[in-house]
Tab-separated table of C-alpha atoms in Angstrom:
chain	number	residue	atom	x	y	z
A	91	MET	CA	-22.350	6.397	5.868
A	92	SER	CA	-23.886	7.922	8.927
A	93	SER	CA	-21.192	9.167	11.025
A	94	ARG	CA	-21.631	8.302	14.235
A	95	ARG	CA	-20.358	10.955	16.918
A	96	SER	CA	-20.941	10.884	20.514
A	97	SER	CA	-23.213	13.528	21.983
A	98	ARG	CA	-20.396	15.821	22.826
A	99	GLY	CA	-19.116	15.721	18.825
A	100	ALA	CA	-16.326	14.226	19.936
A	101	ILE	CA	-15.148	10.916	18.051
A	102	SER	CA	-14.813	8.118	19.931
A	103	ASP	CA	-12.166	5.597	19.860
A	104	GLU	CA	-14.400	2.547	19.150
A	105	GLU	CA	-15.810	4.462	16.140
A	106	ILE	CA	-12.397	4.872	14.861
A	107	ASN	CA	-11.686	1.446	15.351
A	108	GLU	CA	-14.420	0.122	13.960
A	109	LEU	CA	-13.883	2.285	10.942
A	110	ILE	CA	-10.314	0.722	10.924
A	111	SER	CA	-11.598	-2.581	11.070
A	112	LYS	CA	-13.820	-2.094	7.995
A	113	LEU	CA	-11.199	-0.639	6.242
A	114	GLN	CA	-9.068	-3.494	6.531
A	115	SER	CA	-11.734	-5.844	5.674
A	116	LEU	CA	-11.814	-4.076	2.407
A	117	LEU	CA	-8.231	-4.414	1.557
A	118	PRO	CA	-7.538	-7.504	-0.275
A	119	ASN	CA	-4.767	-9.043	1.593
A	120	SER	CA	-6.155	-8.972	4.749
A	121	ARG	CA	-6.187	-11.945	6.808
A	122	ARG	CA	-9.762	-13.121	7.582
A	123	ARG	CA	-9.177	-15.976	9.816
A	124	GLY	CA	-8.757	-14.434	13.469
A	125	SER	CA	-8.155	-10.959	11.544
A	126	SER	CA	-4.582	-9.874	13.027
A	127	GLN	CA	-5.159	-6.187	14.524
A	128	ALA	CA	-2.897	-4.559	12.220
A	129	SER	CA	-0.918	-1.746	13.374
A	130	THR	CA	-3.038	1.568	12.009
A	131	THR	CA	0.064	3.085	10.029
A	132	LYS	CA	0.569	-0.195	8.452
A	133	LEU	CA	-3.160	-0.677	7.334
A	134	LEU	CA	-2.919	3.087	6.309
A	135	LYS	CA	-0.032	2.340	3.709
A	136	GLU	CA	-1.832	-0.437	2.652
A	137	THR	CA	-4.504	1.276	1.929
A	138	CYS	CA	-2.651	4.231	0.001
A	139	ASN	CA	-0.886	1.431	-2.080
A	140	TYR	CA	-4.346	-0.334	-2.486
A	141	ILE	CA	-6.191	3.099	-3.704
A	142	LYS	CA	-3.292	3.359	-6.584
A	143	SER	CA	-3.610	-0.169	-7.650
A	144	LEU	CA	-7.129	0.397	-7.834
A	145	HIS	CA	-6.622	3.380	-9.969
A	146	ARG	CA	-4.255	1.849	-12.398
A	147	GLU	CA	-6.428	-1.175	-12.777
A	148	VAL	CA	-9.216	1.147	-13.440
A	149	ASP	CA	-7.387	3.235	-15.989
A	150	ASP	CA	-6.362	0.306	-17.375
A	151	LEU	CA	-9.565	-1.438	-17.908
A	152	SER	CA	-10.748	1.725	-19.336
A	153	ASP	CA	-8.024	1.621	-21.838
A	154	ARG	CA	-8.670	-1.896	-22.844
A	155	LEU	CA	-12.456	-0.924	-23.269
A	156	SER	CA	-11.816	1.760	-25.697
A	157	ASP	CA	-9.476	-0.390	-27.568
A	158	LEU	CA	-11.902	-3.110	-27.702
A	159	MET	CA	-14.335	-0.043	-29.019
A	160	SER	CA	-12.107	0.375	-32.056
A	161	THR	CA	-11.576	-2.926	-32.829
A	162	MET	CA	-15.303	-3.639	-32.855
A	163	ASP	CA	-17.952	-3.641	-35.517
A	164	HIS	CA	-19.092	0.246	-34.973
A	165	ASN	CA	-22.941	-0.571	-35.433
A	166	SER	CA	-22.999	-3.750	-33.598
A	167	PRO	CA	-25.064	-3.818	-30.136
A	168	GLY	CA	-21.887	-4.669	-28.293
A	169	ALA	CA	-20.364	-1.635	-29.533
A	170	GLU	CA	-23.270	0.350	-28.298
A	171	ILE	CA	-22.827	-1.221	-25.064
A	172	VAL	CA	-19.140	-0.394	-24.629
A	173	ARG	CA	-19.807	3.136	-25.813
A	174	SER	CA	-22.267	3.873	-23.139
A	175	ILE	CA	-20.144	2.553	-20.498
A	176	LEU	CA	-17.411	4.796	-21.746
A	177	ARG	CA	-19.523	7.677	-21.664
A	178	SER	CA	-20.617	6.942	-18.213
B	195	MET	CA	24.143	6.438	29.147
B	196	ALA	CA	22.039	7.998	26.705
B	197	ARG	CA	22.479	11.746	27.083
B	198	CYS	CA	20.012	14.744	27.003
B	199	GLY	CA	19.277	15.605	23.970
B	200	GLY	CA	18.527	18.535	25.489
B	201	ASP	CA	21.800	19.700	25.208
B	202	VAL	CA	22.147	20.302	22.114
B	203	SER	CA	23.473	23.217	20.041
B	204	ARG	CA	22.912	26.612	20.220
B	205	HIS	CA	23.998	28.301	17.169
B	206	ARG	CA	27.414	28.034	17.110
B	207	LYS	CA	30.065	25.960	15.544
B	208	ALA	CA	31.011	24.221	18.982
B	209	ASP	CA	27.486	22.713	18.819
B	210	LEU	CA	27.866	21.288	15.699
B	211	GLU	CA	30.098	18.850	17.378
B	212	THR	CA	27.754	18.631	20.193
B	213	VAL	CA	25.476	17.742	18.395
B	214	GLU	CA	27.163	15.392	16.401
B	215	ASN	CA	28.487	13.724	19.652
B	216	LEU	CA	25.149	13.535	21.010
B	217	CYS	CA	23.799	11.672	18.091
B	218	GLN	CA	26.590	9.586	17.744
B	219	GLY	CA	25.986	8.447	21.372
B	220	LEU	CA	22.558	8.454	21.240
B	221	LEU	CA	22.541	5.979	18.478
B	222	ASP	CA	25.527	4.025	19.777
B	223	ASP	CA	23.326	3.397	22.953
B	224	VAL	CA	20.038	2.997	21.946
B	225	MET	CA	18.614	-0.315	20.565
B	226	LEU	CA	16.508	1.156	18.098
B	227	ASP	CA	13.466	-0.922	16.953
B	228	ASP	CA	11.852	-1.459	13.916
B	229	ASP	CA	9.548	1.679	14.269
B	230	LYS	CA	12.000	3.584	15.397
B	231	CYS	CA	14.196	3.217	12.726
B	232	ARG	CA	11.586	3.547	10.033
B	233	ALA	CA	10.107	6.743	11.801
B	234	MET	CA	13.812	8.196	11.908
B	235	PHE	CA	14.307	7.560	8.372
B	236	GLY	CA	11.068	9.009	7.341
B	237	TYR	CA	11.880	12.093	9.298
B	238	LEU	CA	15.177	12.509	7.809
B	239	GLN	CA	13.609	12.404	4.575
B	240	GLU	CA	11.310	15.026	5.269
B	241	TRP	CA	14.243	17.294	4.741
B	242	PRO	CA	15.793	17.452	1.185
B	243	ASP	CA	19.235	18.468	2.283
B	244	LEU	CA	19.283	15.822	4.848
B	245	ALA	CA	18.311	13.631	2.123
B	246	SER	CA	21.395	14.578	-0.045
B	247	MET	CA	23.558	13.874	2.731
B	248	CYS	CA	22.111	11.248	3.992
B	249	HIS	CA	22.592	9.648	0.651
B	250	SER	CA	26.267	10.034	0.671
B	251	ALA	CA	26.456	9.248	4.254
B	252	SER	CA	25.381	5.961	3.519
B	253	LEU	CA	27.102	4.981	0.987
B	254	GLY	CA	29.856	4.054	3.020
B	255	ASP	CA	28.057	2.050	5.561
B	256	PRO	CA	27.722	-1.324	6.236
B	257	PRO	CA	25.393	-3.299	3.773
B	258	LEU	CA	22.113	-3.644	5.052
B	259	ALA	CA	19.901	-6.534	5.009
B	260	PRO	CA	17.957	-6.850	1.997
B	261	GLU	CA	14.226	-5.807	3.476
B	262	ALA	CA	16.498	-2.743	5.458
B	263	SER	CA	14.891	0.392	4.397
B	264	ASN	CA	15.554	1.578	0.952
B	265	GLY	CA	14.622	5.119	1.794
B	266	SER	CA	18.008	6.200	3.320
B	267	GLY	CA	19.527	7.120	-0.187
B	268	SER	CA	15.985	8.603	-1.468
B	269	SER	CA	14.998	12.153	-0.960
B	270	GLY	CA	11.342	12.567	-0.150
B	271	GLY	CA	10.707	9.043	-0.631
B	272	GLY	CA	9.168	8.765	2.726
B	273	GLY	CA	6.853	6.321	1.890
B	274	SER	CA	8.404	3.036	1.144
B	275	PHE	CA	9.308	1.264	4.474
B	276	ARG	CA	10.189	-2.037	4.052
B	277	LYS	CA	10.303	-4.404	6.733
B	278	ARG	CA	13.578	-3.745	8.859
B	279	ARG	CA	15.465	-5.674	11.330
B	280	PRO	CA	16.727	-3.777	14.130
B	281	ASP	CA	20.160	-5.235	13.595
B	282	SER	CA	23.368	-3.355	14.329
B	283	CYS	CA	24.052	-3.011	10.509
B	284	LEU	CA	21.190	-0.755	10.531
B	285	GLU	CA	21.928	0.905	13.655
B	286	ALA	CA	25.232	1.665	12.673
B	287	LYS	CA	23.909	3.125	9.270
B	288	VAL	CA	21.248	5.504	10.956
B	289	ARG	CA	24.344	6.481	13.307
B	290	ASP	CA	26.283	7.159	10.232
B	291	LEU	CA	23.218	9.248	8.586
B	292	CYS	CA	22.434	11.218	11.503
B	293	ILE	CA	26.127	12.337	11.782
B	294	GLY	CA	26.497	13.048	8.280
B	295	CYS	CA	23.459	14.874	8.353
B	296	VAL	CA	24.184	16.548	11.470
B	297	THR	CA	27.750	17.460	10.311
B	298	GLY	CA	26.372	18.668	7.374
B	299	LEU	CA	23.334	20.874	8.756
B	300	ALA	CA	23.452	24.529	7.872
B	301	ALA	CA	20.827	25.547	10.306
B	302	ALA	CA	21.479	25.237	13.836
B	303	SER	CA	17.667	24.782	14.496
B	304	ARG	CA	17.527	22.038	12.411
B	305	GLN	CA	20.276	20.395	14.245
B	306	LEU	CA	17.955	21.196	17.242
B	307	ARG	CA	15.127	19.149	15.942
B	308	LEU	CA	16.904	16.769	14.454
B	309	ALA	CA	18.585	16.318	18.093
B	310	GLU	CA	15.323	16.293	19.563
B	311	TYR	CA	13.697	13.814	17.314
B	312	LEU	CA	16.821	11.618	17.877
B	313	THR	CA	15.876	11.804	21.592
B	314	ASP	CA	12.268	11.247	21.111
B	315	VAL	CA	13.331	8.194	18.934
B	316	CYS	CA	15.993	6.953	21.292
B	317	VAL	CA	13.998	7.559	24.170
B	318	CYS	CA	11.444	5.278	22.921
B	319	GLY	CA	13.644	2.678	21.604
B	320	LYS	CA	15.860	2.377	24.987
B	321	ASN	CA	12.748	2.698	27.279
B	322	PHE	CA	11.281	-0.216	25.250
B	323	CYS	CA	14.734	-2.366	25.712
B	324	GLN	CA	14.790	-1.642	29.256
B	325	GLY	CA	11.397	-1.327	30.215
B	326	GLU	CA	12.006	2.061	31.568
B	327	SER	CA	8.658	3.869	32.396
B	328	ASN	CA	9.658	7.405	33.444
B	329	SER	CA	12.338	8.923	31.735
B	330	VAL	CA	13.462	12.037	33.626
B	331	CYS	CA	15.400	14.626	31.481
B	332	LYS	CA	18.529	14.579	33.430
B	333	ARG	CA	21.380	16.674	31.870
B	334	PRO	CA	24.267	14.721	31.543
B	335	ARG	CA	27.012	16.230	33.967
B	336	GLY	CA	29.583	15.086	31.553
B	337	LYS	CA	28.472	17.647	29.021
B	338	GLN	CA	29.973	20.870	28.661
B	339	GLN	CA	27.205	22.576	28.342
B	340	PRO	CA	25.483	24.304	31.448
B	341	CYS	CA	21.958	24.585	32.418
B	342	ASP	CA	21.308	27.179	29.361
B	343	PRO	CA	21.046	25.005	26.469
B	344	ASP	CA	18.183	23.727	27.724
B	345	GLN	CA	16.882	27.061	27.837
B	346	MET	CA	18.099	28.093	24.732
B	347	VAL	CA	16.352	25.093	23.501
B	348	ALA	CA	13.398	26.376	24.854
B	349	VAL	CA	13.947	29.579	23.054
B	350	VAL	CA	15.142	27.942	19.907
B	351	GLY	CA	13.611	24.952	19.437
B	352	LYS	CA	10.176	25.421	20.062
B	353	GLY	CA	9.634	28.750	20.836
B	354	LYS	CA	9.518	29.472	24.479
B	355	ARG	CA	9.333	25.971	25.377
B	356	ALA	CA	8.044	25.350	28.856
B	357	GLY	CA	10.964	26.724	30.972
B	358	ALA	CA	9.349	25.971	34.026
B	359	LYS	CA	8.620	22.365	33.025
B	360	LYS	CA	12.083	22.170	32.372
B	361	LYS	CA	13.483	23.442	35.259
B	362	ALA	CA	11.325	21.240	36.785
B	363	GLU	CA	12.976	18.655	35.047
B	364	LEU	CA	16.439	20.230	35.336
B	365	ALA	CA	15.471	19.452	39.089
B	366	LEU	CA	15.733	16.298	39.444
B	367	PRO	CA	18.925	15.531	37.716
B	368	LYS	CA	20.847	17.536	39.789
B	369	ASP	CA	19.514	15.271	42.469
B	370	SER	CA	20.156	12.674	41.169
B	371	PRO	CA	23.393	10.453	41.468
B	372	ALA	CA	25.685	11.453	38.680
B	373	THR	CA	26.146	7.822	37.764
B	374	SER	CA	23.116	7.409	36.358
B	375	GLU	CA	23.848	10.277	34.104
B	376	SER	CA	25.041	9.806	30.907
B	377	THR	CA	28.495	10.043	30.451
B	378	VAL	CA	29.988	11.606	27.294
B	379	THR	CA	32.102	8.698	26.347
B	380	ALA	CA	30.164	6.053	24.312
B	381	GLY	CA	31.083	3.219	26.004
B	382	GLN	CA	28.502	3.219	29.253
B	383	LYS	CA	24.946	2.705	29.219
B	384	THR	CA	22.835	4.196	32.251
B	385	ASP	CA	19.390	3.043	33.218
B	386	TYR	CA	17.829	6.661	32.244
B	387	ILE	CA	16.862	8.045	29.109
B	388	HIS	CA	17.236	11.719	28.658
B	389	VAL	CA	14.803	13.241	26.972
B	390	ARG	CA	13.687	16.954	26.655
B	391	ALA	CA	10.119	17.074	26.756
B	392	ARG	CA	8.242	19.564	24.405
B	393	ARG	CA	5.933	21.999	26.040
B	394	GLY	CA	2.639	20.713	27.730
B	395	GLN	CA	3.756	17.056	26.670
B	396	ALA	CA	4.705	14.350	29.050
B	397	THR	CA	7.935	12.691	28.931
B	398	ASP	CA	7.457	9.237	29.886
B	399	SER	CA	8.283	6.766	27.157
B	400	HIS	CA	4.970	5.813	26.582
B	401	SER	CA	3.556	8.981	25.614
B	402	LEU	CA	6.689	9.629	23.322
B	403	ALA	CA	6.243	6.261	21.758
B	404	GLU	CA	2.888	7.339	21.399
B	405	ARG	CA	3.327	10.631	19.816
B	406	VAL	CA	5.738	9.064	17.514
B	407	ARG	CA	3.080	6.846	16.360
B	408	ARG	CA	1.120	9.557	16.050
B	409	GLU	CA	2.752	11.278	13.807
B	410	ARG	CA	3.312	8.812	11.748
B	411	ILE	CA	-0.286	8.057	11.299
B	412	SER	CA	-1.429	11.539	10.660
B	413	GLU	CA	1.306	11.488	7.906
B	414	ARG	CA	-0.342	8.663	6.282
B	415	MET	CA	-3.493	9.828	6.714
B	416	ARG	CA	-2.550	12.984	5.097
B	417	TYR	CA	-1.080	11.205	2.174
B	418	LEU	CA	-4.375	9.507	1.847
B	419	GLN	CA	-5.972	12.582	1.834
B	420	GLU	CA	-4.473	13.739	-1.366
B	421	LEU	CA	-5.161	10.417	-2.734
B	422	VAL	CA	-8.950	10.133	-2.051
B	423	PRO	CA	-10.921	13.261	-3.578
B	424	GLY	CA	-13.022	15.049	-1.484
B	425	CYS	CA	-11.481	14.603	1.446
B	426	ASN	CA	-10.440	17.672	2.010
B	427	LYS	CA	-13.653	19.007	3.189
B	428	VAL	CA	-13.756	16.736	5.809
B	429	THR	CA	-11.968	17.087	8.596
B	430	GLY	CA	-11.169	14.539	11.614
B	431	LYS	CA	-10.080	11.036	11.455
B	432	ALA	CA	-13.726	9.484	11.622
B	433	GLY	CA	-14.780	11.693	8.881
B	434	MET	CA	-11.924	10.884	6.728
B	435	LEU	CA	-12.201	7.391	7.192
B	436	ASP	CA	-15.458	7.171	6.258
B	437	GLU	CA	-14.682	9.093	3.055
B	438	ILE	CA	-11.874	6.565	2.445
B	439	ILE	CA	-13.892	3.593	2.913
B	440	ASN	CA	-16.446	4.806	0.593
B	441	TYR	CA	-13.759	5.443	-1.855
B	442	VAL	CA	-12.340	2.252	-1.846
B	443	GLN	CA	-15.391	0.629	-2.500
B	444	SER	CA	-16.643	2.701	-5.073
B	445	LEU	CA	-13.257	2.180	-6.892
B	446	GLN	CA	-13.856	-1.652	-6.528
B	447	LYS	CA	-17.214	-1.590	-7.782
B	448	GLN	CA	-15.879	0.533	-10.704
B	449	VAL	CA	-13.266	-2.231	-11.457
B	450	GLU	CA	-15.362	-5.368	-11.088
B	451	PHE	CA	-18.030	-3.297	-13.627
B	452	LEU	CA	-15.264	-2.504	-15.832
B	453	SER	CA	-13.985	-5.833	-16.080
B	454	MET	CA	-17.200	-7.377	-16.470
B	455	LYS	CA	-17.948	-5.423	-19.139
B	456	ILE	CA	-14.873	-6.223	-20.983
B	457	ALA	CA	-15.176	-9.885	-20.276
B	458	ALA	CA	-18.466	-9.721	-21.685
B	459	SER	CA	-18.124	-7.508	-24.303
B	460	ASN	CA	-15.161	-9.762	-25.650
B	461	PRO	CA	-16.686	-12.828	-26.845
B	462	VAL	CA	-18.152	-10.879	-29.693
B	463	VAL	CA	-16.064	-13.696	-31.399
B	464	ASN	CA	-18.125	-15.772	-33.078
B	465	PHE	CA	-16.514	-18.608	-34.468
B	466	ASN	CA	-16.814	-21.760	-36.115
B	467	ILE	CA	-16.458	-25.047	-34.469
B	468	VAL	CA	-14.880	-27.555	-36.365
B	469	GLU	CA	-15.672	-31.055	-36.139
B	470	ASP	CA	-12.254	-32.409	-35.260
B	471	LEU	CA	-11.587	-29.296	-32.943
B	472	PHE	CA	-14.272	-30.017	-30.819
B	473	SER	CA	-16.101	-33.151	-31.057
B	474	ARG	CA	-13.304	-35.703	-30.336
B	475	GLN	CA	-11.899	-32.980	-27.736
B	476	LEU	CA	-14.714	-32.448	-26.378
B	477	SER	CA	-15.637	-35.772	-25.388
B	478	GLN	CA	-12.444	-36.646	-24.103
B	479	ALA	CA	-11.556	-33.652	-21.810
B	480	ALA	CA	-14.292	-32.712	-19.625
B	481	CYS	CA	-14.587	-29.071	-21.203
B	482	ASN	CA	-14.509	-26.507	-18.278
B	483	PRO	CA	-18.272	-25.393	-18.181
B	484	ALA	CA	-16.867	-21.803	-17.363
B	485	ALA	CA	-14.771	-21.822	-20.491
B	486	LEU	CA	-17.507	-22.372	-22.632
B	487	ALA	CA	-19.957	-20.452	-21.036
B	488	ALA	CA	-17.411	-17.555	-20.988
B	489	MET	CA	-17.494	-17.814	-25.101
B	490	ALA	CA	-20.857	-17.100	-25.508
B	491	PRO	CA	-21.382	-14.051	-26.212
B	492	PRO	CA	-23.679	-12.414	-23.041
B	493	ILE	CA	-24.258	-9.136	-25.104
B	494	GLY	CA	-27.285	-9.622	-27.316
B	495	GLN	CA	-25.250	-10.781	-30.159
B	496	ALA	CA	-27.533	-13.562	-30.308
B	497	GLU	CA	-27.742	-14.226	-34.211
B	498	PRO	CA	-28.783	-17.534	-35.053
B	499	SER	CA	-26.049	-17.842	-37.220
B	500	CYS	CA	-23.672	-17.299	-35.080
B	501	LEU	CA	-21.821	-20.195	-33.121
B	502	GLN	CA	-21.956	-19.732	-29.683
B	503	MET	CA	-20.351	-21.840	-27.220
B	504	ALA	CA	-22.386	-23.350	-24.545
B	505	PRO	CA	-21.638	-24.406	-21.253
B	506	LEU	CA	-21.223	-28.191	-21.499
B	507	GLN	CA	-22.670	-28.540	-18.122
B	508	GLN	CA	-25.347	-26.566	-16.955
B	509	MET	CA	-24.879	-23.169	-16.160
B	510	GLN	CA	-26.608	-20.037	-15.521
B	511	THR	CA	-27.716	-17.791	-18.877
B	512	PRO	CA	-24.396	-17.462	-20.627
B	513	ALA	CA	-25.990	-13.996	-21.241
B	514	GLY	CA	-25.696	-13.264	-17.478
B	515	CYS	CA	-22.185	-15.147	-17.153
B	516	PRO	CA	-19.539	-12.300	-16.623
B	517	GLY	CA	-17.226	-14.464	-18.223
B	518	PHE	CA	-14.693	-15.053	-15.775
B	519	GLY	CA	-12.719	-17.233	-17.820
B	520	LEU	CA	-13.278	-14.932	-21.006
B	521	GLU	CA	-10.410	-12.746	-20.656
B	522	MET	CA	-7.745	-14.955	-20.260
B	523	ILE	CA	-9.171	-17.201	-23.001
B	524	VAL	CA	-9.104	-14.714	-25.077
B	525	ASN	CA	-6.065	-13.671	-24.317
B	526	ASN	CA	-4.442	-16.735	-24.732
B	527	ASN	CA	-5.863	-16.990	-28.503
B	528	LEU	CA	-8.021	-19.304	-28.040
B	529	PHE	CA	-10.288	-18.984	-30.726
B	530	SER	CA	-8.947	-20.195	-33.630
B	531	LEU	CA	-10.420	-17.829	-36.520
B	532	ALA	CA	-10.867	-20.224	-39.382
B	533	HIS	CA	-11.538	-17.993	-42.396
B	534	GLY	CA	-14.698	-17.636	-44.075
B	535	GLY	CA	-14.778	-21.206	-43.831
B	536	SER	CA	-17.517	-23.230	-44.914
B	537	MET	CA	-16.589	-25.543	-42.238
B	538	SER	CA	-19.813	-27.223	-42.481
B	539	ALA	CA	-19.354	-29.348	-39.282
B	540	ALA	CA	-23.184	-29.598	-38.730
B	541	PRO	CA	-23.182	-32.973	-38.892
B	542	ALA	CA	-19.933	-33.831	-37.233
B	543	VAL	CA	-21.561	-32.185	-34.306
B	544	SER	CA	-24.259	-34.462	-33.631
B	545	ALA	CA	-21.328	-37.226	-35.231
B	546	PRO	CA	-18.822	-38.986	-33.066
B	547	ALA	CA	-18.452	-37.282	-29.905
B	548	GLY	CA	-21.962	-35.611	-30.532
B	549	ALA	CA	-23.470	-37.264	-27.788
B	550	SER	CA	-22.525	-35.253	-24.906
B	551	VAL	CA	-22.003	-32.554	-26.741
B	552	GLU	CA	-25.788	-32.547	-27.738
B	553	SER	CA	-27.172	-33.128	-24.443
B	554	CYS	CA	-24.889	-30.646	-23.355
B	555	LEU	CA	-26.564	-28.252	-25.813
B	556	ASN	CA	-29.852	-28.745	-24.889
B	557	ASN	CA	-29.203	-27.789	-21.312
B	558	VAL	CA	-28.172	-24.560	-22.702
B	559	GLN	CA	-30.121	-21.612	-21.735
B	560	GLY	CA	-30.203	-18.740	-23.722
B	561	ALA	CA	-27.997	-20.168	-26.266
B	562	ALA	CA	-28.385	-19.362	-29.679
B	563	GLY	CA	-27.787	-22.778	-30.408
B	564	TRP	CA	-25.163	-24.584	-32.678
B	565	ASP	CA	-25.182	-23.151	-35.973
B	566	ILE	CA	-22.044	-24.583	-37.369
B	567	GLY	CA	-21.718	-22.987	-40.887
B	568	SER	CA	-20.061	-21.111	-42.380
B	569	GLN	CA	-20.137	-17.944	-40.404
B	570	SER	CA	-18.291	-14.926	-41.010
B	571	LEU	CA	-15.977	-14.350	-37.995
B	572	PHE	CA	-15.849	-11.089	-36.457
B	573	SER	CA	-13.209	-8.944	-38.077
B	574	GLY	CA	-11.990	-7.816	-35.116
B	575	PHE	CA	-10.659	-10.881	-33.646
B	576	ASP	CA	-9.190	-12.198	-36.591
B	577	ALA	CA	-5.724	-11.308	-36.396
B	578	PRO	CA	-4.504	-12.402	-33.083
B	579	PHE	CA	-5.942	-15.680	-33.327
B	580	GLN	CA	-5.246	-16.932	-36.551
B	581	SER	CA	-2.713	-19.049	-35.645
B	582	VAL	CA	-4.299	-20.962	-32.767
B	583	GLN	CA	-3.837	-24.849	-33.226
B	584	SER	CA	-6.680	-26.828	-32.221
B	585	ASP	CA	-5.031	-28.878	-29.500
B	586	CYS	CA	-3.415	-25.655	-28.449
B	587	LEU	CA	-7.170	-24.641	-27.916
B	588	LEU	CA	-8.192	-26.852	-25.902
B	589	ASP	CA	-5.111	-27.084	-23.855
B	590	ASN	CA	-5.789	-23.626	-23.334
B	591	LEU	CA	-9.304	-24.518	-22.251
B	592	LYS	CA	-8.166	-26.914	-19.607
B	593	MET	CA	-5.507	-24.748	-18.321
B	594	GLU	CA	-7.717	-21.933	-17.869
B	595	MET	CA	-10.124	-23.519	-15.774
């Protein structure tokens, strides 16, 4: 993502607002219809929580994948795929 | 009748009471709104010894509204600000907390900071309430402290504060009528907010509120910075926001990818479709295509001998289907792993219900076709699925979709 800065190198407010609204759109709970202008603090807090939950989800999914691995027939093509995923 | 917070504490015992009174007065008079309460709690939690005192002080407090902060008792728990109502209970609680904290505070400098902070906060709160745009620092006449607390503050609090600025501010109060000054007693209200400004910063309410808000934001940004790897190298809000956005997007993709792969790799389950399992029920229920599609093993397990569930209606190649319903299905033990069974239902499929099934089968793309023979089931999924009944199976099918 290109960082857009004004010529002086200072970051303008609009850029920040743009970034913030973009972040807001990423969050799962953001109301799309006439998206309310969430206060930045709330938004940042939401982001924190969301990132943490994403972390947890990734860990959980990885665990499940590895469990799945262990139950599968070791030589099946499926297992191979799973192994490759876990490796990546 | 808020008092000027600047009159707080020197490093003497007497000041303890002063600060205490100050806090009490401040909190009494001011209607702290949501944000300020939150900020104050956050601020208070920053100090570990404060936090323990807060805890003890909070025990005797009037019960808060359920959504009121739970942070009051917890040390260092800064982040969990729930929704709050600036009701009187909360104010009372905050008040007691502050008083409790203040009395316990050993370091005068901390008292000072607390009082400052309170002042700031209260300023904002009160000004919001009253719409006062200019708050000038006025020294309450009623207080014992003469001029030099301010100067003391200047020295103690922020290291050589702008004494000049203070004095300029101080000059004003001398002119202004005493009535507008605070009175020490907690009963009266004035129109003015007394605040001691930091060096080089404006004193009007908006900028103070702004300052509080900015501090909160930067605190959150710092926290985010810890969460997001690689944020340390970037400084400045925009860069960090950039990083954060990228990171969130990549996490989302990762989650999506992983879950898709899990779903995809799950239906390495091949099961025997028994006639009475499906033929009847398939015809009755509009078997959800998604559910069925999900069951098809997208991973190239297209062994001809395997029975693959094909979507009843036309759908995309099962192989491509991420099997969104799959996980739920699998988890619900949809698959009845009839053992080894020579469930030769081959003729059955084409039998009673068969017509609909057949046509659908023909529409399936990429499915290996129905082969209802005695197929050994994948051992991996034997155990969980054994007890599934047929109606249970279909019910789940219906439910999932």
